[in-house]
Amino acid sequence: MKQNFKSIYFIGIGGISMSALAEIMISEEVKVSGSDRSNSHIIKKLIDNGAKVYINHDRENITGDIDLVVYTSAISNDNPELLRAQELNLNIMDRAEFLGYIMKNYKNAICVSGTHGKTTTTGMLSSILIETELQPTIFLGGEMDSLGGNLLRGSYDLMLTEACEYKRNFLKFNPTMEVILNIEEDHLDYYKDLSDIEDAFVEYAHMLPETGHLIVNVKHKELFTGLKCSVVTFGPDSSADYYPENIVLTPVPSYDLMHDGKKLAEISLKIFGEHNVSNSVAAAAACICLGIDTETIKSGLGNFKGTHRRYEYKGMYNGAAIIDDYAHHPSEMKATLKTAKTYAAGKIITVFQPHTFTRTKKLLNEFADGLLLSDEVILLDIYAAREPDTGEIHSKDILSKMKELGKDGHYAKSFETAAGIIKSLANEGDIIITMGAGNVDEVAYLLTIGEQ
C-alpha cells in the first residue's frame, strides 16, 4: 500500500469499522496504537496482533512521534486526545476520510450503502466473492464467521466495504461500483429532512466514473438521472432489471432470480425474511455486473449464514428462541418482527433499546407503530451513543404513543429488570427478540445463563 505513515493512533479503536482499519495497518507493518472506553474481544484481538491499546481517552496518550491520528464520528469535538493532537499539529483524519485514502490504492472498490441492510448485503457479497479468484479485501460493518471477524485482507484489485451516509461520509470515498439499497429518513441529528438525504445520495452516485456501475433499488431510480455510468436496478418485480419470482419464505427463503423475463438461477438462502430476498437480489445484480457466473452467485448466497447481531440466534429460554437483532430504525424493526411472525408458534416478545435521542424524537410515531407487530414489548432507556440527553425525549414516550394506539408495554430501567419481565412472559414456541444498535444484547446473555 502506498502510504507514508509509520505510526497511527486510532481514537475509538474498538469500533467495528475502526478496528478493521487498525488491523489492516498492522498487516502493513505500521505501528498501531489507540484507545477506547471499554475492553472487548475486538480489542483483545488487536492487542494480540501487536497494537497498543489504552482503555479510556487521555491526552497523555497522544505523543509527538505519531504520524497520523484517526478518529471515529462517535468522538466529540472536545475529546481530550483529539484536542491534544490538534495542539501538536499532528495529521488528523476522520474514519471515512482515512478509508477513502486507503481506497485509492485499489483498482476497484464496491461500496454498499442505504438506510438499512448494508452489513447483511455486504456479507452476502463477501460470501460470493470469496468463492471467486478475485481475492477481495473486505471491510465489514459486523462480524462474520467465514471471514474470521470483520476484515479479510486480499489483493489490491478489489475492495468491498460499507458506505454510511452519516455526515455525508460516503462522499470521501472513491468507488467504482455503488450498491444503494434504500433511502429513508435517518441520521436526523445531521440531515434536515429526507430531501437532504436524497441529495447526498445523488451527489454520491455522481462520483462514479463512466466505467462504473450503480446498482440501485428500482423505487429510487428516478433520483439518478444523467449519470454517465451504467445504472442497473433491482426490485420486487419485473419493473426492475433483476427481481425475484416464485418466492417461498418457509422453512427458509427461496426464489427464482430473474432478468428481463428470463430465469437465471434458483436461489436458496440460509437467513430469514423477505427483506433478505431483496438484499440477495441486490448482491446478485452487483456480482453479475462484475462478470461472476450465476452458479457461483447461487453457491455464495446459499452458503451465507448471516452476520452477528442480524437476526442472530442466541439460545433458548423456557422453550422460547432468543434472537438478537441490530434493528434501530422503524423499517428495520418492522422487517425483523414480520420475519419473526412468519416462524413463531407462540408470542413475539420484544425488548427494544432505542438508539439516539434525535432518532427517537423524530421517528417516535413510527417506532410506536412498528412495535405493534410484537405481542409483548419491553422498552429500555435510550442508548445515547454520540448524543447528550437534553431531556426532550424518553423511551417512555414510545410507550405512551403505543398506548394511544391501543397497546400496552413495559418499561425496564435495567437489563436485569428486562430479563425478569421476559422470564415471567416466555413460554415454549415464543420468540424473544433483543433489538437495537446499542448493548441490548446483554439481555440475551442474561437469559441464556443457566440455560446452556
Short mmCIF file of C-alpha atoms in Angstrom, two decimals:
data_model
loop_
_atom_site.label_atom_id
_atom_site.label_comp_id
_atom_site.label_asym_id
_atom_site.label_seq_id
_atom_site.Cartn_x
_atom_site.Cartn_y
_atom_site.Cartn_z
CA MET A 1 0.00 0.00 0.00
CA LYS A 2 1.23 3.46 -0.88
CA GLN A 3 1.19 5.32 2.42
CA ASN A 4 3.71 7.40 4.35
CA PHE A 5 2.54 6.85 7.91
CA LYS A 6 4.73 4.76 10.20
CA SER A 7 2.74 5.32 13.39
CA ILE A 8 -1.06 5.69 13.54
CA TYR A 9 -3.25 6.32 16.58
CA PHE A 10 -6.96 5.39 16.43
CA ILE A 11 -9.37 7.20 18.79
CA GLY A 12 -12.19 4.69 19.25
CA ILE A 13 -10.11 1.74 18.05
CA GLY A 14 -12.59 -0.84 19.36
CA GLY A 15 -15.35 0.16 16.93
CA ILE A 16 -16.27 -2.36 14.27
CA SER A 17 -15.01 -0.20 11.38
CA MET A 18 -12.07 1.38 13.19
CA SER A 19 -10.73 -1.98 14.33
CA ALA A 20 -10.67 -3.25 10.74
CA LEU A 21 -8.68 -0.20 9.64
CA ALA A 22 -6.28 -0.72 12.54
CA GLU A 23 -5.90 -4.39 11.70
CA ILE A 24 -5.05 -3.77 8.06
CA MET A 25 -2.46 -1.16 9.10
CA ILE A 26 -0.87 -3.71 11.45
CA SER A 27 -0.62 -6.08 8.48
CA GLU A 28 1.21 -3.28 6.61
CA GLU A 29 3.75 -3.20 9.47
CA VAL A 30 2.56 0.21 10.67
CA LYS A 31 2.94 0.89 14.41
CA VAL A 32 -0.66 0.97 15.64
CA SER A 33 -1.98 2.33 18.93
CA GLY A 34 -5.31 3.66 20.08
CA SER A 35 -7.92 4.00 22.79
CA ASP A 36 -11.49 3.07 23.62
CA ARG A 37 -13.87 3.44 26.55
CA SER A 38 -14.10 -0.24 27.39
CA ASN A 39 -12.45 -3.57 26.69
CA SER A 40 -13.83 -6.14 24.24
CA HIS A 41 -12.91 -9.26 22.30
CA ILE A 42 -12.11 -6.98 19.34
CA ILE A 43 -9.57 -5.03 21.40
CA LYS A 44 -8.05 -8.26 22.69
CA LYS A 45 -7.58 -9.41 19.09
CA LEU A 46 -5.87 -6.12 18.17
CA ILE A 47 -3.54 -6.38 21.18
CA ASP A 48 -2.71 -9.98 20.25
CA ASN A 49 -1.83 -8.75 16.76
CA GLY A 50 0.55 -6.11 18.13
CA ALA A 51 -1.49 -2.95 18.77
CA LYS A 52 -1.05 -0.88 21.93
CA VAL A 53 -4.50 -0.04 23.30
CA TYR A 54 -5.44 2.28 26.16
CA ILE A 55 -8.79 1.96 27.95
CA ASN A 56 -10.28 5.47 28.29
CA HIS A 57 -9.25 8.61 26.42
CA ASP A 58 -6.35 10.58 27.89
CA ARG A 59 -4.42 13.46 26.31
CA GLU A 60 -1.17 11.92 27.60
CA ASN A 61 -1.67 9.04 25.14
CA ILE A 62 -1.01 11.40 22.21
CA THR A 63 2.69 11.96 21.62
CA GLY A 64 4.64 13.89 19.02
CA ASP A 65 6.03 10.79 17.30
CA ILE A 66 2.57 9.80 15.99
CA ASP A 67 2.31 10.40 12.24
CA LEU A 68 -1.48 10.28 11.98
CA VAL A 69 -4.48 10.34 14.31
CA VAL A 70 -7.70 8.74 13.03
CA TYR A 71 -10.96 9.30 14.91
CA THR A 72 -14.47 7.91 14.66
CA SER A 73 -17.62 10.02 14.14
CA ALA A 74 -18.76 8.98 17.62
CA ILE A 75 -15.94 11.07 19.12
CA SER A 76 -16.95 14.58 20.26
CA ASN A 77 -15.04 17.73 19.31
CA ASP A 78 -13.87 18.17 22.91
CA ASN A 79 -12.31 14.71 23.16
CA PRO A 80 -9.03 15.19 25.07
CA GLU A 81 -6.99 13.08 22.65
CA LEU A 82 -8.35 14.91 19.61
CA LEU A 83 -7.65 18.27 21.25
CA ARG A 84 -4.08 17.16 22.09
CA ALA A 85 -3.49 16.03 18.50
CA GLN A 86 -4.60 19.46 17.32
CA GLU A 87 -2.28 21.16 19.82
CA LEU A 88 0.65 19.12 18.49
CA ASN A 89 -0.36 19.93 14.91
CA LEU A 90 -0.46 16.22 14.01
CA ASN A 91 -2.02 14.86 10.84
CA ILE A 92 -5.68 14.11 11.62
CA MET A 93 -8.33 12.26 9.59
CA ASP A 94 -11.80 11.03 10.46
CA ARG A 95 -12.58 7.36 9.84
CA ALA A 96 -14.32 7.92 6.49
CA GLU A 97 -11.52 10.13 5.16
CA PHE A 98 -8.94 7.50 6.10
CA LEU A 99 -10.94 4.70 4.49
CA GLY A 100 -11.23 6.83 1.34
CA TYR A 101 -7.46 7.39 1.48
CA ILE A 102 -6.90 3.62 1.64
CA MET A 103 -9.46 3.04 -1.13
CA LYS A 104 -7.31 4.95 -3.61
CA ASN A 105 -4.86 2.05 -3.56
CA TYR A 106 -7.41 -0.36 -5.02
CA LYS A 107 -8.17 -0.84 -8.71
CA ASN A 108 -11.87 -1.42 -7.99
CA ALA A 109 -13.98 -0.53 -4.94
CA ILE A 110 -17.52 -1.76 -4.27
CA CYS A 111 -19.38 0.39 -1.74
CA VAL A 112 -22.69 -0.78 -0.24
CA SER A 113 -24.94 1.99 1.08
CA GLY A 114 -28.52 2.52 2.19
CA THR A 115 -30.51 3.31 5.31
CA HIS A 116 -30.57 -0.37 6.24
CA GLY A 117 -29.33 -3.74 5.03
CA LYS A 118 -25.73 -2.65 4.43
CA THR A 119 -23.98 -5.20 6.64
CA THR A 120 -26.09 -8.16 5.53
CA THR A 121 -25.76 -7.30 1.83
CA THR A 122 -22.02 -6.73 2.19
CA GLY A 123 -21.87 -10.11 3.94
CA MET A 124 -23.73 -11.73 1.04
CA LEU A 125 -21.34 -10.14 -1.45
CA SER A 126 -18.42 -11.34 0.68
CA SER A 127 -19.76 -14.90 0.65
CA ILE A 128 -19.95 -14.83 -3.16
CA LEU A 129 -16.63 -13.06 -3.76
CA ILE A 130 -14.60 -15.44 -1.59
CA GLU A 131 -15.69 -18.26 -3.92
CA THR A 132 -14.09 -16.48 -6.89
CA GLU A 133 -10.46 -15.87 -7.85
CA LEU A 134 -10.82 -12.11 -7.31
CA GLN A 135 -9.08 -12.15 -3.87
CA PRO A 136 -11.11 -9.24 -2.44
CA THR A 137 -10.16 -7.11 0.53
CA ILE A 138 -13.31 -6.83 2.63
CA PHE A 139 -14.27 -4.34 5.35
CA LEU A 140 -17.49 -5.47 7.05
CA GLY A 141 -19.58 -3.42 9.49
CA GLY A 142 -20.20 -6.53 11.58
CA GLU A 143 -18.57 -9.86 12.27
CA MET A 144 -18.94 -12.88 10.02
CA ASP A 145 -17.66 -16.33 10.93
CA SER A 146 -16.48 -17.22 7.43
CA LEU A 147 -14.27 -14.09 7.43
CA GLY A 148 -12.98 -14.77 10.92
CA GLY A 149 -14.20 -11.34 12.02
CA ASN A 150 -14.84 -8.07 10.21
CA LEU A 151 -11.86 -7.95 7.83
CA LEU A 152 -10.48 -10.07 5.02
CA ARG A 153 -7.15 -8.98 3.62
CA GLY A 154 -6.85 -9.70 -0.10
CA SER A 155 -5.28 -8.16 -3.18
CA TYR A 156 -5.31 -4.54 -4.33
CA ASP A 157 -7.54 -5.40 -7.28
CA LEU A 158 -10.83 -5.23 -5.37
CA MET A 159 -12.11 -3.70 -2.14
CA LEU A 160 -15.59 -4.28 -0.72
CA THR A 161 -16.88 -2.04 2.06
CA GLU A 162 -19.99 -0.48 3.54
CA ALA A 163 -20.59 3.20 2.85
CA CYS A 164 -22.54 5.10 5.51
CA GLU A 165 -24.32 8.33 4.61
CA TYR A 166 -23.95 9.79 8.12
CA LYS A 167 -22.44 13.31 7.87
CA ARG A 168 -22.09 12.64 4.10
CA ASN A 169 -19.15 10.38 4.97
CA PHE A 170 -19.50 8.33 1.79
CA LEU A 171 -18.56 11.40 -0.26
CA LYS A 172 -15.00 10.87 0.97
CA PHE A 173 -14.76 7.50 -0.81
CA ASN A 174 -13.53 6.52 -4.27
CA PRO A 175 -15.99 3.89 -5.51
CA THR A 176 -16.11 2.16 -8.89
CA MET A 177 -19.36 0.37 -8.02
CA GLU A 178 -22.12 1.55 -5.69
CA VAL A 179 -24.97 -0.55 -4.35
CA ILE A 180 -27.78 1.67 -2.99
CA LEU A 181 -30.30 -0.47 -1.13
CA ASN A 182 -32.83 2.08 0.13
CA ILE A 183 -33.11 5.74 1.10
CA GLU A 184 -35.20 6.73 4.12
CA GLU A 185 -35.21 9.29 6.91
CA ASP A 186 -32.37 8.66 9.36
CA HIS A 187 -29.40 10.43 10.99
CA LEU A 188 -31.67 13.40 11.59
CA ASP A 189 -29.19 14.91 14.03
CA TYR A 190 -27.28 15.82 10.86
CA TYR A 191 -29.69 15.85 7.89
CA LYS A 192 -32.55 18.37 7.66
CA ASP A 193 -35.06 16.00 6.06
CA LEU A 194 -35.49 13.20 3.51
CA SER A 195 -34.82 15.55 0.60
CA ASP A 196 -31.45 16.47 2.13
CA ILE A 197 -30.61 12.77 2.44
CA GLU A 198 -31.62 12.11 -1.17
CA ASP A 199 -29.41 14.98 -2.34
CA ALA A 200 -26.43 13.36 -0.58
CA PHE A 201 -27.07 10.02 -2.29
CA VAL A 202 -27.36 11.70 -5.69
CA GLU A 203 -24.07 13.53 -5.14
CA TYR A 204 -22.53 10.22 -4.08
CA ALA A 205 -23.75 8.46 -7.26
CA HIS A 206 -22.28 11.20 -9.45
CA MET A 207 -18.83 10.31 -8.06
CA LEU A 208 -18.82 7.09 -10.09
CA PRO A 209 -16.58 7.01 -13.18
CA GLU A 210 -18.06 6.41 -16.64
CA THR A 211 -16.83 2.81 -16.45
CA GLY A 212 -18.52 2.32 -13.08
CA HIS A 213 -21.81 0.71 -12.07
CA LEU A 214 -24.68 1.93 -9.92
CA ILE A 215 -26.83 -0.91 -8.55
CA VAL A 216 -29.94 0.81 -7.17
CA ASN A 217 -33.34 -0.10 -5.76
CA VAL A 218 -35.83 0.50 -8.58
CA LYS A 219 -38.08 2.61 -6.30
CA HIS A 220 -35.33 5.26 -6.23
CA LYS A 221 -34.38 5.05 -9.91
CA GLU A 222 -35.81 8.43 -10.87
CA LEU A 223 -33.44 10.21 -8.50
CA PHE A 224 -30.47 9.02 -10.51
CA THR A 225 -30.80 10.54 -13.96
CA GLY A 226 -28.00 11.99 -16.04
CA LEU A 227 -25.33 9.60 -14.77
CA LYS A 228 -22.56 8.63 -17.17
CA CYS A 229 -22.01 5.23 -15.55
CA SER A 230 -24.07 2.07 -16.05
CA VAL A 231 -27.28 2.07 -13.97
CA VAL A 232 -28.76 -1.33 -13.02
CA THR A 233 -31.91 -1.73 -10.92
CA PHE A 234 -33.15 -4.43 -8.56
CA GLY A 235 -36.59 -4.70 -7.04
CA PRO A 236 -39.60 -6.84 -6.19
CA ASP A 237 -40.96 -7.30 -9.71
CA SER A 238 -40.27 -7.01 -13.45
CA SER A 239 -40.15 -3.20 -13.28
CA ALA A 240 -36.53 -3.79 -12.21
CA ASP A 241 -33.65 -5.29 -14.20
CA TYR A 242 -33.15 -8.03 -11.62
CA TYR A 243 -36.01 -9.34 -9.48
CA PRO A 244 -37.30 -12.47 -7.67
CA GLU A 245 -40.20 -14.70 -8.70
CA ASN A 246 -41.85 -17.68 -7.03
CA ILE A 247 -40.76 -16.57 -3.55
CA VAL A 248 -41.14 -19.11 -0.74
CA LEU A 249 -40.31 -17.87 2.78
CA THR A 250 -40.53 -21.06 4.86
CA PRO A 251 -38.72 -23.05 6.07
CA VAL A 252 -36.03 -20.79 4.55
CA PRO A 253 -36.40 -18.27 1.71
CA SER A 254 -36.02 -19.43 -1.87
CA TYR A 255 -36.87 -17.82 -5.20
CA ASP A 256 -36.09 -17.68 -8.91
CA LEU A 257 -33.62 -14.93 -9.82
CA MET A 258 -34.97 -13.20 -12.93
CA HIS A 259 -33.63 -10.79 -15.55
CA ASP A 260 -35.79 -9.44 -18.39
CA GLY A 261 -38.26 -12.29 -18.01
CA LYS A 262 -35.53 -14.92 -18.07
CA LYS A 263 -34.80 -17.21 -15.12
CA LEU A 264 -31.10 -17.04 -14.24
CA ALA A 265 -30.90 -19.28 -11.17
CA GLU A 266 -32.85 -20.89 -8.33
CA ILE A 267 -31.66 -19.21 -5.14
CA SER A 268 -31.97 -20.67 -1.63
CA LEU A 269 -30.93 -18.71 1.47
CA LYS A 270 -29.97 -19.74 4.98
CA ILE A 271 -31.14 -16.48 6.57
CA PHE A 272 -34.73 -15.47 7.18
CA GLY A 273 -37.01 -12.70 5.97
CA GLU A 274 -38.44 -11.21 2.79
CA HIS A 275 -36.14 -8.20 3.21
CA ASN A 276 -33.19 -10.56 2.80
CA VAL A 277 -34.60 -11.77 -0.51
CA SER A 278 -34.30 -8.15 -1.67
CA ASN A 279 -30.77 -7.84 -0.25
CA SER A 280 -29.70 -11.02 -2.02
CA VAL A 281 -31.09 -9.82 -5.38
CA ALA A 282 -29.03 -6.62 -4.98
CA ALA A 283 -25.92 -8.69 -4.23
CA ALA A 284 -26.58 -10.95 -7.23
CA ALA A 285 -27.04 -7.95 -9.56
CA ALA A 286 -23.74 -6.46 -8.40
CA CYS A 287 -21.90 -9.72 -8.94
CA ILE A 288 -23.37 -10.19 -12.42
CA CYS A 289 -22.04 -6.72 -13.29
CA LEU A 290 -18.62 -7.94 -12.11
CA GLY A 291 -18.87 -10.85 -14.55
CA ILE A 292 -19.38 -13.55 -11.91
CA ASP A 293 -21.33 -16.58 -13.14
CA THR A 294 -24.73 -17.42 -11.69
CA GLU A 295 -23.62 -20.79 -10.29
CA THR A 296 -21.04 -19.06 -8.11
CA ILE A 297 -23.63 -16.47 -7.06
CA LYS A 298 -26.10 -19.24 -6.18
CA SER A 299 -23.45 -21.09 -4.17
CA GLY A 300 -22.22 -17.98 -2.35
CA LEU A 301 -25.71 -16.88 -1.34
CA GLY A 302 -26.58 -20.42 -0.30
CA ASN A 303 -23.51 -20.61 1.94
CA PHE A 304 -24.12 -17.27 3.66
CA LYS A 305 -25.17 -17.86 7.28
CA GLY A 306 -25.54 -14.23 8.29
CA THR A 307 -23.51 -11.76 10.30
CA HIS A 308 -23.54 -11.32 14.05
CA ARG A 309 -26.40 -9.26 15.53
CA ARG A 310 -28.54 -9.55 12.38
CA TYR A 311 -31.42 -11.85 13.37
CA GLU A 312 -28.82 -13.94 15.19
CA TYR A 313 -29.95 -16.98 17.18
CA LYS A 314 -28.56 -16.74 20.73
CA GLY A 315 -30.13 -19.73 22.50
CA MET A 316 -33.31 -20.75 24.32
CA TYR A 317 -35.18 -19.76 27.47
CA ASN A 318 -38.05 -21.90 28.74
CA GLY A 319 -38.66 -23.28 25.25
CA ALA A 320 -38.59 -19.83 23.60
CA ALA A 321 -35.98 -19.00 20.97
CA ILE A 322 -33.82 -15.93 21.69
CA ILE A 323 -32.97 -13.77 18.67
CA ASP A 324 -30.67 -10.73 18.77
CA ASP A 325 -31.10 -8.08 16.09
CA TYR A 326 -29.41 -4.76 15.33
CA ALA A 327 -32.61 -3.07 14.06
CA HIS A 328 -32.74 0.56 15.22
CA HIS A 329 -34.89 2.19 12.51
CA PRO A 330 -38.66 1.63 12.22
CA SER A 331 -38.38 -0.01 8.79
CA GLU A 332 -35.74 -2.43 10.09
CA MET A 333 -37.85 -3.12 13.16
CA LYS A 334 -40.90 -3.97 11.05
CA ALA A 335 -38.87 -6.26 8.77
CA THR A 336 -37.47 -8.13 11.78
CA LEU A 337 -40.84 -8.51 13.51
CA LYS A 338 -42.58 -9.63 10.31
CA THR A 339 -39.86 -12.25 9.87
CA ALA A 340 -40.36 -13.46 13.45
CA LYS A 341 -44.14 -13.70 12.95
CA THR A 342 -43.55 -15.99 9.97
CA TYR A 343 -41.79 -18.54 12.18
CA ALA A 344 -43.26 -18.12 15.68
CA ALA A 345 -45.62 -20.76 17.02
CA GLY A 346 -46.35 -18.55 20.03
CA LYS A 347 -45.88 -14.93 21.07
CA ILE A 348 -43.31 -12.41 19.92
CA ILE A 349 -41.67 -10.78 22.96
CA THR A 350 -39.52 -7.77 22.06
CA VAL A 351 -37.16 -5.85 24.31
CA PHE A 352 -36.23 -2.68 22.43
CA GLN A 353 -33.44 -0.23 23.21
CA PRO A 354 -33.95 2.98 21.18
CA HIS A 355 -30.74 4.34 19.64
CA THR A 356 -30.01 8.08 19.92
CA PHE A 357 -32.32 10.81 21.19
CA THR A 358 -32.71 12.61 17.85
CA ARG A 359 -33.80 9.46 16.00
CA THR A 360 -36.26 8.53 18.77
CA LYS A 361 -37.78 12.02 18.86
CA LYS A 362 -38.12 12.38 15.09
CA LEU A 363 -39.46 8.87 14.45
CA LEU A 364 -41.46 8.43 17.67
CA ASN A 365 -44.75 7.65 15.92
CA GLU A 366 -43.08 5.20 13.54
CA PHE A 367 -41.37 3.33 16.39
CA ALA A 368 -44.66 3.02 18.29
CA ASP A 369 -46.43 1.79 15.16
CA GLY A 370 -43.68 -0.75 14.39
CA LEU A 371 -43.79 -2.22 17.88
CA LEU A 372 -47.49 -3.00 17.47
CA LEU A 373 -46.29 -6.05 15.49
CA SER A 374 -44.93 -7.55 18.73
CA ASP A 375 -47.24 -9.30 21.20
CA GLU A 376 -45.26 -8.10 24.23
CA VAL A 377 -43.00 -5.04 24.31
CA ILE A 378 -40.37 -4.01 26.86
CA LEU A 379 -38.66 -0.61 26.46
CA LEU A 380 -35.20 0.11 27.83
CA ASP A 381 -33.71 3.59 28.23
CA ILE A 382 -32.46 5.28 25.05
CA TYR A 383 -28.88 4.40 24.12
CA ALA A 384 -27.24 7.81 23.81
CA ALA A 385 -24.29 6.84 21.57
CA ARG A 386 -22.77 10.15 20.47
CA GLU A 387 -25.54 12.43 21.80
CA PRO A 388 -26.22 14.36 25.05
CA ASP A 389 -29.52 13.85 26.86
CA THR A 390 -31.45 17.14 26.63
CA GLY A 391 -34.43 15.69 28.49
CA GLU A 392 -36.76 16.24 25.50
CA ILE A 393 -37.44 12.56 24.81
CA HIS A 394 -37.56 9.31 26.78
CA SER A 395 -38.30 5.71 25.84
CA LYS A 396 -41.46 6.02 27.98
CA ASP A 397 -42.75 8.38 25.29
CA ILE A 398 -42.84 5.44 22.89
CA LEU A 399 -44.90 3.51 25.44
CA SER A 400 -47.32 6.44 25.74
CA LYS A 401 -47.69 6.61 21.97
CA MET A 402 -48.25 2.84 21.82
CA LYS A 403 -50.99 3.18 24.44
CA GLU A 404 -52.72 5.80 22.26
CA LEU A 405 -52.68 3.17 19.51
CA GLY A 406 -54.29 0.61 21.82
CA LYS A 407 -51.29 -1.40 23.04
CA ASP A 408 -49.64 -1.55 26.46
CA GLY A 409 -45.99 -2.25 27.09
CA HIS A 410 -43.44 -2.45 29.90
CA TYR A 411 -40.60 -0.12 30.90
CA ALA A 412 -37.36 -1.60 32.27
CA LYS A 413 -34.74 0.59 33.92
CA SER A 414 -32.08 -2.13 33.70
CA PHE A 415 -31.15 -5.21 31.69
CA GLU A 416 -31.84 -7.33 34.77
CA THR A 417 -35.36 -5.92 35.06
CA ALA A 418 -35.99 -6.56 31.36
CA ALA A 419 -34.78 -10.15 31.69
CA GLY A 420 -37.05 -10.63 34.70
CA ILE A 421 -40.10 -9.40 32.78
CA ILE A 422 -39.29 -11.72 29.88
CA LYS A 423 -38.94 -14.68 32.24
CA SER A 424 -42.47 -14.02 33.51
CA LEU A 425 -43.84 -13.98 29.95
CA ALA A 426 -41.92 -16.54 27.89
CA ASN A 427 -43.29 -19.97 27.06
CA GLU A 428 -42.49 -22.74 24.62
CA GLY A 429 -42.91 -21.67 20.99
CA ASP A 430 -42.40 -17.96 21.69
CA ILE A 431 -39.68 -15.86 20.08
CA ILE A 432 -37.79 -13.40 22.28
CA ILE A 433 -36.08 -10.58 20.37
CA THR A 434 -33.47 -8.25 21.85
CA MET A 435 -33.47 -5.31 19.45
CA GLY A 436 -31.33 -2.22 18.99
CA ALA A 437 -27.91 -0.94 17.94
CA GLY A 438 -26.61 -0.42 21.47
CA ASN A 439 -25.83 -3.07 24.08
CA VAL A 440 -29.30 -4.62 24.40
CA ASP A 441 -27.74 -8.00 23.57
CA GLU A 442 -26.74 -8.07 27.24
CA VAL A 443 -30.36 -9.07 27.95
CA ALA A 444 -29.98 -12.09 25.67
CA TYR A 445 -26.86 -13.05 27.62
CA LEU A 446 -28.72 -12.81 30.94
CA LEU A 447 -31.47 -15.07 29.60
CA THR A 448 -29.08 -17.77 28.40
CA ILE A 449 -27.11 -18.01 31.66
CA GLY A 450 -28.04 -21.33 33.21
CA GLU A 451 -29.88 -22.47 30.09
CA GLN A 452 -26.75 -23.78 28.42
#
